[in-house]
Amino acid sequence: CSVPGGGDGPSGALVCSLGKICYHGISKEHPVLEAILPHRQGDPKNNTMIVSHALHKQRGMFFFLLCTERGDLLKVELNWSEETVSEVRVKYLDTLPYAASAMCVLRTGFLFAASEFGNHRFYQFQGVGDDNDPAGGLSISTVANGDTGKRLQFVPRGTPENLLVMDTLKSLAPMLALQTDDFCGESETQIAVACGRGTASSLNLLRRGFAVQEMAVSELPASPIAVFTIKENRTDEYDQYIVVGFQNATLVLRIGETVEEVTESGFLGDVATILAVLLGDDAIVQVHANGIRLVRRNSAVMEWKPPAGTEITAATSNPIQIAIALSSGDLVYFELDSESGNLDEVEKLDGVFSSGGGSEQSTDGARPCLAFSRPAVGRSRGLFLAISDGASNTARLLAIQSDGSLQSAAVQALPGPVSSLAMLLVGSDQPVLLVGLQNGILLRLKLDVMSGQITDKRTRFLSPRPVRLHRVNVAGVETCFALSTSVWVLHPQSWGRTTLSPLCSFAVDMATSFCSEQVPEGFVTVHKSALRILSLEDPEMIGQAALDDAAPGAVFNTTQMPLPCTPRRLLNMKAPESPSSGLVVTIESDQRTSKHAVGPGAHTGSMPLGKWASTIRLASMNRNDIENSSEGVQDEDESPSAVTLDKIELEDNECALAGCVVTFNDRPGELFLCVSVAKHLLIDSTSPPDRRIKPEKPATGELRLYVLNQEPRKLNLVHVTSIEKPCVALETFHGRILAGIGDSLRLYELGKKRLLKKTEYKGAVPTLLNCIASIGDRIFVGDVQESVTLLQYKASENRLMVVADDTVPRWMTSLCILDYQTVAGADKFGNVFALRIPVELSESLDSDPTGGRLLEAGASAPNKFFAEACFHVGSIVNTLAKVSLGGNSDVILYSTIGGAIGALTPIAFQSDVELVQQLELSLRDNRAPLCGRDHLNYRSYYYPVRNVIDGDLVELFATLVPSKQKELAEVLDRSVPEVFRKIEDLRESIL
């Protein structure tokens, strides 16, 4: 740490080492002052390690903050005069939840602590500590090599007393394991991740979409056909009424501290309300089948009646315009006169709706659909009106002229009948027409502001059910809800784009905006006869998504279940090819830890090496299990994301390392869990090599087999199989178990009293086998430092044979099968790669595993992989999985220890590859990284990048100014919308 100089301090440097801190003056004659770092009560006195520091300096004073590897904050002050320091004082200040890898103290009295593992936090200083603090921990320096001076132990605080948390930036680091499935039974894929370290660990469930919370729910007398919220005056901050339309009645609810029914609102209660809206400043309009009713406070009610023998079948509006469809097939357009306040009929178009427009003419129930654009900034009226008869496969766009007349601007052919229309303004004046079809397709049509011509068309299939569109203001952002089997939110993004994100909500039939004093940023939804008032758990997510160019990462919400120990493995407790039951198994373990330890900071590091706290936990993420969580063994600090059904705590000299879920051939109806347990395992990774503690006895292992009991759902021990070494990799294989023990690969089968070893290949890998993946009779195994080896199992001979290995040493962390010839892998240096054997060799291996070459003892494999792809991610990748997240194709999902989740998606067509590759090359020159690092060198940090295009870089095309976007698009011989369309296609192929 550099000490301020000049008039602000004595200059010099503070040097932190293991257990102590030394001050070195700027002058050679200045003595070195040494202070022993305060330490936790019960810990060795010289074992404190500093991981980060920060300087706070004001006029006439300064001090340092030091953070230890366990999150303890120490305050360092110097007693000095001119360039002479007489004393170094080190004082315990507070304890952070996680060790800070970097800190910054602001002059305004705030502290930002960035954590390598865990959430980042922004604090406000409530104090800076004093010498009379009962927590203790004061250490005063002496001359180096003299007396040790005064030093004290301290008791860490569970909650900081000198720091107040102002904000938290969530982080999933360290992310240690990942699984994907429909754990919650929502017909969509969720991501379960095991994160954290020690007592800060958690089991997290990631759902794509905006999370909502229910503020109120009420049962209605019947199922409504429409719902609206309106204000009494345009200047009002909150909504005044909720208007619910039924088949033959209208219910009006007044919004206050409670929601109550009112009868003197000016609305007709014995008609079905088609539309309720506030026009102008204070004109409330009710549209029903027999007319339009305009109500003003302290003014006469005005009504408009349709021609005799006709009814109003559909209506739409914006703040000054209304358009209605009549059962005769006519369209009538109204505007609000700004001077008189009357609703004037501006134009009537006869026979616009060819099928009639009334339900009596439409045997399939199709009704006309209409949608206005709201007035852009600086304009008095909306520019366009979209219409469709609901039966034909077309939609028309009418341009509204300056005199109020309607002229046809465009006709769009559609892949099905229209079920709903809506129009949004993105940015300041970019209209986007949304078309929901009966066959479940949603179309987004970008319109030219001047001509109304369609400049960009986007299509997305949502579900087989018709799509219903409702404009809803959420957190001050105009959005559109697309309702089908699930709820989707179309929200704006930067540069005039829109993004479709799911809403993690209840089933919804219709929706509208809602704003009250109690719920300022909510919305109303109706499903059957239930009316709910909902709000986003984090309303700022909509606004952030509108500005965030990395949109896919902004629409995941996370719930978690705290865990007491570090999760090492996460297993999906289900049979292969079967639907998920929502059950997962976590394997947790921490060294130097007691399972009985309690209190802040006492959980880890308080026991000698070789002592472990290890747990095998069966948890459920199914909603029914969470609601009935009292049936299981539930920890007090669990959140609603999951519930513990059973947990098995191991002895203090045992550590669970790996596991797999298997269904044995002899017992096909039962689900088993095999767990590898190490005994007497001692890991000393912090001491210098010459001072490392050696174990008293060599570590051994066990394979413990549990069976899942259904009622109640618990894990019952079947038997234990002793092995000579710890096993760090397990995998199911044709109703058997593959185990990696040291450098050997074994195949086990179910026995009555233990697992039966069927075959073994000794020396399958050079060093340590740490990951296994299989497909058919081929087994891919990863070595801790020697890449991937392919083995083949010959069932007729009951033996394993090595048939191929890699030519490049790679320190493996994970494997994932892509197809019969290809495997994806990741190493500890942040590289993701794909290895393949030639198709000709693959075909020959089915008849001759050696590929026509004899394998001599001690020789390398007879065949070699070739690298199909390679890409440097930049962080240690610990999980790879081939999954489908609801997009157009399977993707390779990976998680990093830094808390990131990424996806690699295949590009099917060579023309798309060339386009995106050329765009990547252009962006390397035109969008330099923030820190100036060369992009190509970074992605080729260890091995040359091969056959992988950096999607993160391609997404930055949206951050360029429009002129630069146009320039790059011309180089690609494409238009800017075409480039955006291709980027969105790649994104939607993932999500």
JSON list of C-alpha atoms in Angstrom, two decimals, residues 164-294:
[
{"chain": "A", "resi": 164, "resn": "LEU", "atom": "CA", "xyz": [-24.75, 0.15, 6.47]},
{"chain": "A", "resi": 165, "resn": "VAL", "atom": "CA", "xyz": [-25.67, -1.72, 3.29]},
{"chain": "A", "resi": 166, "resn": "MET", "atom": "CA", "xyz": [-27.12, 0.74, 0.75]},
{"chain": "A", "resi": 167, "resn": "ASP", "atom": "CA", "xyz": [-27.28, -1.46, -2.34]},
{"chain": "A", "resi": 168, "resn": "THR", "atom": "CA", "xyz": [-26.36, -4.96, -3.51]},
{"chain": "A", "resi": 169, "resn": "LEU", "atom": "CA", "xyz": [-25.18, -6.10, -6.92]},
{"chain": "A", "resi": 170, "resn": "LYS", "atom": "CA", "xyz": [-26.12, -9.76, -7.19]},
{"chain": "A", "resi": 171, "resn": "SER", "atom": "CA", "xyz": [-23.57, -12.32, -8.29]},
{"chain": "A", "resi": 172, "resn": "LEU", "atom": "CA", "xyz": [-23.68, -16.11, -8.70]},
{"chain": "A", "resi": 173, "resn": "ALA", "atom": "CA", "xyz": [-19.95, -16.48, -8.17]},
{"chain": "A", "resi": 174, "resn": "PRO", "atom": "CA", "xyz": [-18.56, -18.97, -7.48]},
{"chain": "A", "resi": 175, "resn": "MET", "atom": "CA", "xyz": [-20.80, -21.14, -9.64]},
{"chain": "A", "resi": 176, "resn": "LEU", "atom": "CA", "xyz": [-19.80, -24.77, -9.04]},
{"chain": "A", "resi": 177, "resn": "ALA", "atom": "CA", "xyz": [-22.44, -26.96, -10.72]},
{"chain": "A", "resi": 178, "resn": "LEU", "atom": "CA", "xyz": [-25.38, -26.65, -13.12]},
{"chain": "A", "resi": 179, "resn": "GLN", "atom": "CA", "xyz": [-28.40, -28.70, -14.19]},
{"chain": "A", "resi": 180, "resn": "THR", "atom": "CA", "xyz": [-31.27, -27.88, -16.57]},
{"chain": "A", "resi": 181, "resn": "ASP", "atom": "CA", "xyz": [-34.79, -29.30, -16.62]},
{"chain": "A", "resi": 182, "resn": "ASP", "atom": "CA", "xyz": [-38.41, -28.38, -16.00]},
{"chain": "A", "resi": 183, "resn": "PHE", "atom": "CA", "xyz": [-37.97, -28.62, -12.25]},
{"chain": "A", "resi": 184, "resn": "CYS", "atom": "CA", "xyz": [-41.07, -26.56, -11.40]},
{"chain": "A", "resi": 185, "resn": "GLY", "atom": "CA", "xyz": [-43.49, -28.25, -13.79]},
{"chain": "A", "resi": 186, "resn": "GLU", "atom": "CA", "xyz": [-44.04, -25.05, -15.79]},
{"chain": "A", "resi": 187, "resn": "SER", "atom": "CA", "xyz": [-43.49, -26.61, -19.26]},
{"chain": "A", "resi": 188, "resn": "GLU", "atom": "CA", "xyz": [-40.36, -24.49, -19.64]},
{"chain": "A", "resi": 189, "resn": "THR", "atom": "CA", "xyz": [-36.72, -25.21, -18.95]},
{"chain": "A", "resi": 190, "resn": "GLN", "atom": "CA", "xyz": [-35.24, -23.78, -15.77]},
{"chain": "A", "resi": 191, "resn": "ILE", "atom": "CA", "xyz": [-31.58, -23.67, -14.77]},
{"chain": "A", "resi": 192, "resn": "ALA", "atom": "CA", "xyz": [-30.52, -24.91, -11.32]},
{"chain": "A", "resi": 193, "resn": "VAL", "atom": "CA", "xyz": [-27.08, -23.82, -10.18]},
{"chain": "A", "resi": 194, "resn": "ALA", "atom": "CA", "xyz": [-25.10, -24.53, -7.03]},
{"chain": "A", "resi": 195, "resn": "CYS", "atom": "CA", "xyz": [-23.15, -21.47, -5.91]},
{"chain": "A", "resi": 196, "resn": "GLY", "atom": "CA", "xyz": [-21.15, -20.03, -3.07]},
{"chain": "A", "resi": 197, "resn": "ARG", "atom": "CA", "xyz": [-18.55, -21.04, -0.55]},
{"chain": "A", "resi": 198, "resn": "GLY", "atom": "CA", "xyz": [-18.95, -22.10, 3.05]},
{"chain": "A", "resi": 199, "resn": "THR", "atom": "CA", "xyz": [-21.95, -20.61, 4.84]},
{"chain": "A", "resi": 200, "resn": "ALA", "atom": "CA", "xyz": [-22.57, -18.25, 1.92]},
{"chain": "A", "resi": 201, "resn": "SER", "atom": "CA", "xyz": [-23.51, -21.17, -0.36]},
{"chain": "A", "resi": 202, "resn": "SER", "atom": "CA", "xyz": [-26.89, -21.55, -2.01]},
{"chain": "A", "resi": 203, "resn": "LEU", "atom": "CA", "xyz": [-28.94, -23.60, -4.44]},
{"chain": "A", "resi": 204, "resn": "ASN", "atom": "CA", "xyz": [-30.32, -21.18, -7.04]},
{"chain": "A", "resi": 205, "resn": "LEU", "atom": "CA", "xyz": [-33.12, -21.59, -9.55]},
{"chain": "A", "resi": 206, "resn": "LEU", "atom": "CA", "xyz": [-32.97, -19.37, -12.64]},
{"chain": "A", "resi": 207, "resn": "ARG", "atom": "CA", "xyz": [-36.15, -18.75, -14.59]},
{"chain": "A", "resi": 208, "resn": "ARG", "atom": "CA", "xyz": [-36.16, -16.79, -17.79]},
{"chain": "A", "resi": 209, "resn": "GLY", "atom": "CA", "xyz": [-38.40, -13.77, -17.50]},
{"chain": "A", "resi": 210, "resn": "PHE", "atom": "CA", "xyz": [-39.49, -11.06, -15.11]},
{"chain": "A", "resi": 211, "resn": "ALA", "atom": "CA", "xyz": [-40.47, -12.26, -11.65]},
{"chain": "A", "resi": 212, "resn": "VAL", "atom": "CA", "xyz": [-43.77, -10.97, -10.25]},
{"chain": "A", "resi": 213, "resn": "GLN", "atom": "CA", "xyz": [-45.32, -10.79, -6.83]},
{"chain": "A", "resi": 214, "resn": "GLU", "atom": "CA", "xyz": [-49.02, -10.94, -6.02]},
{"chain": "A", "resi": 215, "resn": "MET", "atom": "CA", "xyz": [-50.25, -7.82, -4.21]},
{"chain": "A", "resi": 216, "resn": "ALA", "atom": "CA", "xyz": [-53.97, -8.67, -4.05]},
{"chain": "A", "resi": 217, "resn": "VAL", "atom": "CA", "xyz": [-56.45, -11.20, -5.43]},
{"chain": "A", "resi": 218, "resn": "SER", "atom": "CA", "xyz": [-60.23, -11.10, -5.60]},
{"chain": "A", "resi": 219, "resn": "GLU", "atom": "CA", "xyz": [-62.89, -13.43, -6.97]},
{"chain": "A", "resi": 220, "resn": "LEU", "atom": "CA", "xyz": [-65.28, -11.88, -9.46]},
{"chain": "A", "resi": 221, "resn": "PRO", "atom": "CA", "xyz": [-68.95, -12.97, -9.82]},
{"chain": "A", "resi": 222, "resn": "ALA", "atom": "CA", "xyz": [-68.26, -14.37, -13.32]},
{"chain": "A", "resi": 223, "resn": "SER", "atom": "CA", "xyz": [-65.57, -14.62, -15.95]},
{"chain": "A", "resi": 224, "resn": "PRO", "atom": "CA", "xyz": [-65.10, -11.15, -17.52]},
{"chain": "A", "resi": 225, "resn": "ILE", "atom": "CA", "xyz": [-64.56, -10.32, -21.19]},
{"chain": "A", "resi": 226, "resn": "ALA", "atom": "CA", "xyz": [-62.52, -7.13, -20.62]},
{"chain": "A", "resi": 227, "resn": "VAL", "atom": "CA", "xyz": [-60.75, -5.18, -17.87]},
{"chain": "A", "resi": 228, "resn": "PHE", "atom": "CA", "xyz": [-59.53, -1.55, -17.86]},
{"chain": "A", "resi": 229, "resn": "THR", "atom": "CA", "xyz": [-58.04, 0.96, -15.43]},
{"chain": "A", "resi": 230, "resn": "ILE", "atom": "CA", "xyz": [-58.63, 4.70, -15.87]},
{"chain": "A", "resi": 231, "resn": "LYS", "atom": "CA", "xyz": [-57.89, 7.99, -14.12]},
{"chain": "A", "resi": 232, "resn": "GLU", "atom": "CA", "xyz": [-60.40, 10.76, -13.45]},
{"chain": "A", "resi": 233, "resn": "ASN", "atom": "CA", "xyz": [-57.99, 13.37, -14.80]},
{"chain": "A", "resi": 234, "resn": "ARG", "atom": "CA", "xyz": [-54.93, 13.14, -17.03]},
{"chain": "A", "resi": 235, "resn": "THR", "atom": "CA", "xyz": [-52.84, 14.93, -14.37]},
{"chain": "A", "resi": 236, "resn": "ASP", "atom": "CA", "xyz": [-53.74, 12.42, -11.64]},
{"chain": "A", "resi": 237, "resn": "GLU", "atom": "CA", "xyz": [-50.85, 10.36, -10.39]},
{"chain": "A", "resi": 238, "resn": "TYR", "atom": "CA", "xyz": [-52.87, 7.25, -9.63]},
{"chain": "A", "resi": 239, "resn": "ASP", "atom": "CA", "xyz": [-55.65, 5.30, -11.33]},
{"chain": "A", "resi": 240, "resn": "GLN", "atom": "CA", "xyz": [-59.15, 5.92, -10.01]},
{"chain": "A", "resi": 241, "resn": "TYR", "atom": "CA", "xyz": [-61.25, 3.03, -11.37]},
{"chain": "A", "resi": 242, "resn": "ILE", "atom": "CA", "xyz": [-60.98, -0.59, -12.39]},
{"chain": "A", "resi": 243, "resn": "VAL", "atom": "CA", "xyz": [-63.69, -1.32, -14.98]},
{"chain": "A", "resi": 244, "resn": "VAL", "atom": "CA", "xyz": [-64.56, -4.99, -15.51]},
{"chain": "A", "resi": 245, "resn": "GLY", "atom": "CA", "xyz": [-66.82, -5.92, -18.42]},
{"chain": "A", "resi": 246, "resn": "PHE", "atom": "CA", "xyz": [-68.91, -9.10, -18.33]},
{"chain": "A", "resi": 247, "resn": "GLN", "atom": "CA", "xyz": [-71.17, -10.61, -20.97]},
{"chain": "A", "resi": 248, "resn": "ASN", "atom": "CA", "xyz": [-74.19, -8.52, -19.96]},
{"chain": "A", "resi": 249, "resn": "ALA", "atom": "CA", "xyz": [-72.94, -6.23, -17.19]},
{"chain": "A", "resi": 250, "resn": "THR", "atom": "CA", "xyz": [-70.17, -3.90, -16.08]},
{"chain": "A", "resi": 251, "resn": "LEU", "atom": "CA", "xyz": [-68.55, -3.74, -12.66]},
{"chain": "A", "resi": 252, "resn": "VAL", "atom": "CA", "xyz": [-66.79, -0.52, -11.59]},
{"chain": "A", "resi": 253, "resn": "LEU", "atom": "CA", "xyz": [-64.33, -0.64, -8.69]},
{"chain": "A", "resi": 254, "resn": "ARG", "atom": "CA", "xyz": [-62.88, 2.46, -7.03]},
{"chain": "A", "resi": 255, "resn": "ILE", "atom": "CA", "xyz": [-59.18, 2.34, -6.14]},
{"chain": "A", "resi": 256, "resn": "GLY", "atom": "CA", "xyz": [-58.19, 3.70, -2.74]},
{"chain": "A", "resi": 257, "resn": "GLU", "atom": "CA", "xyz": [-56.74, 2.17, 0.38]},
{"chain": "A", "resi": 258, "resn": "THR", "atom": "CA", "xyz": [-59.02, -0.70, -0.58]},
{"chain": "A", "resi": 259, "resn": "VAL", "atom": "CA", "xyz": [-60.74, -1.60, -3.85]},
{"chain": "A", "resi": 260, "resn": "GLU", "atom": "CA", "xyz": [-64.52, -1.18, -3.53]},
{"chain": "A", "resi": 261, "resn": "GLU", "atom": "CA", "xyz": [-67.46, -1.34, -5.92]},
{"chain": "A", "resi": 262, "resn": "VAL", "atom": "CA", "xyz": [-69.12, 1.98, -6.83]},
{"chain": "A", "resi": 263, "resn": "THR", "atom": "CA", "xyz": [-72.43, 2.66, -8.60]},
{"chain": "A", "resi": 264, "resn": "GLU", "atom": "CA", "xyz": [-72.26, 6.44, -9.25]},
{"chain": "A", "resi": 265, "resn": "SER", "atom": "CA", "xyz": [-69.34, 6.48, -11.68]},
{"chain": "A", "resi": 266, "resn": "GLY", "atom": "CA", "xyz": [-71.30, 7.45, -14.80]},
{"chain": "A", "resi": 267, "resn": "PHE", "atom": "CA", "xyz": [-70.87, 3.99, -16.36]},
{"chain": "A", "resi": 268, "resn": "LEU", "atom": "CA", "xyz": [-73.84, 1.93, -17.45]},
{"chain": "A", "resi": 269, "resn": "GLY", "atom": "CA", "xyz": [-73.94, -1.22, -15.34]},
{"chain": "A", "resi": 270, "resn": "ASP", "atom": "CA", "xyz": [-76.33, -3.32, -17.41]},
{"chain": "A", "resi": 271, "resn": "VAL", "atom": "CA", "xyz": [-74.24, -3.46, -20.62]},
{"chain": "A", "resi": 272, "resn": "ALA", "atom": "CA", "xyz": [-71.06, -5.25, -21.60]},
{"chain": "A", "resi": 273, "resn": "THR", "atom": "CA", "xyz": [-68.20, -2.73, -21.75]},
{"chain": "A", "resi": 274, "resn": "ILE", "atom": "CA", "xyz": [-66.01, -3.18, -24.82]},
{"chain": "A", "resi": 275, "resn": "LEU", "atom": "CA", "xyz": [-63.66, -0.28, -24.05]},
{"chain": "A", "resi": 276, "resn": "ALA", "atom": "CA", "xyz": [-63.17, 2.15, -21.17]},
{"chain": "A", "resi": 277, "resn": "VAL", "atom": "CA", "xyz": [-60.68, 4.97, -21.63]},
{"chain": "A", "resi": 278, "resn": "LEU", "atom": "CA", "xyz": [-59.79, 8.50, -20.56]},
{"chain": "A", "resi": 279, "resn": "LEU", "atom": "CA", "xyz": [-59.88, 10.92, -23.51]},
{"chain": "A", "resi": 280, "resn": "GLY", "atom": "CA", "xyz": [-58.28, 14.34, -23.33]},
{"chain": "A", "resi": 281, "resn": "ASP", "atom": "CA", "xyz": [-57.85, 15.66, -19.81]},
{"chain": "A", "resi": 282, "resn": "ASP", "atom": "CA", "xyz": [-61.04, 14.53, -18.07]},
{"chain": "A", "resi": 283, "resn": "ALA", "atom": "CA", "xyz": [-63.41, 12.78, -20.50]},
{"chain": "A", "resi": 284, "resn": "ILE", "atom": "CA", "xyz": [-64.17, 9.19, -19.48]},
{"chain": "A", "resi": 285, "resn": "VAL", "atom": "CA", "xyz": [-65.50, 7.11, -22.36]},
{"chain": "A", "resi": 286, "resn": "GLN", "atom": "CA", "xyz": [-67.44, 3.84, -22.15]},
{"chain": "A", "resi": 287, "resn": "VAL", "atom": "CA", "xyz": [-67.90, 1.89, -25.39]},
{"chain": "A", "resi": 288, "resn": "HIS", "atom": "CA", "xyz": [-70.54, -0.82, -25.39]},
{"chain": "A", "resi": 289, "resn": "ALA", "atom": "CA", "xyz": [-72.49, -2.69, -28.05]},
{"chain": "A", "resi": 290, "resn": "ASN", "atom": "CA", "xyz": [-75.27, -0.05, -28.24]},
{"chain": "A", "resi": 291, "resn": "GLY", "atom": "CA", "xyz": [-73.18, 3.12, -28.30]},
{"chain": "A", "resi": 292, "resn": "ILE", "atom": "CA", "xyz": [-70.43, 5.35, -26.97]},
{"chain": "A", "resi": 293, "resn": "ARG", "atom": "CA", "xyz": [-70.93, 7.16, -23.65]},
{"chain": "A", "resi": 294, "resn": "LEU", "atom": "CA", "xyz": [-68.77, 10.19, -22.75]}
]
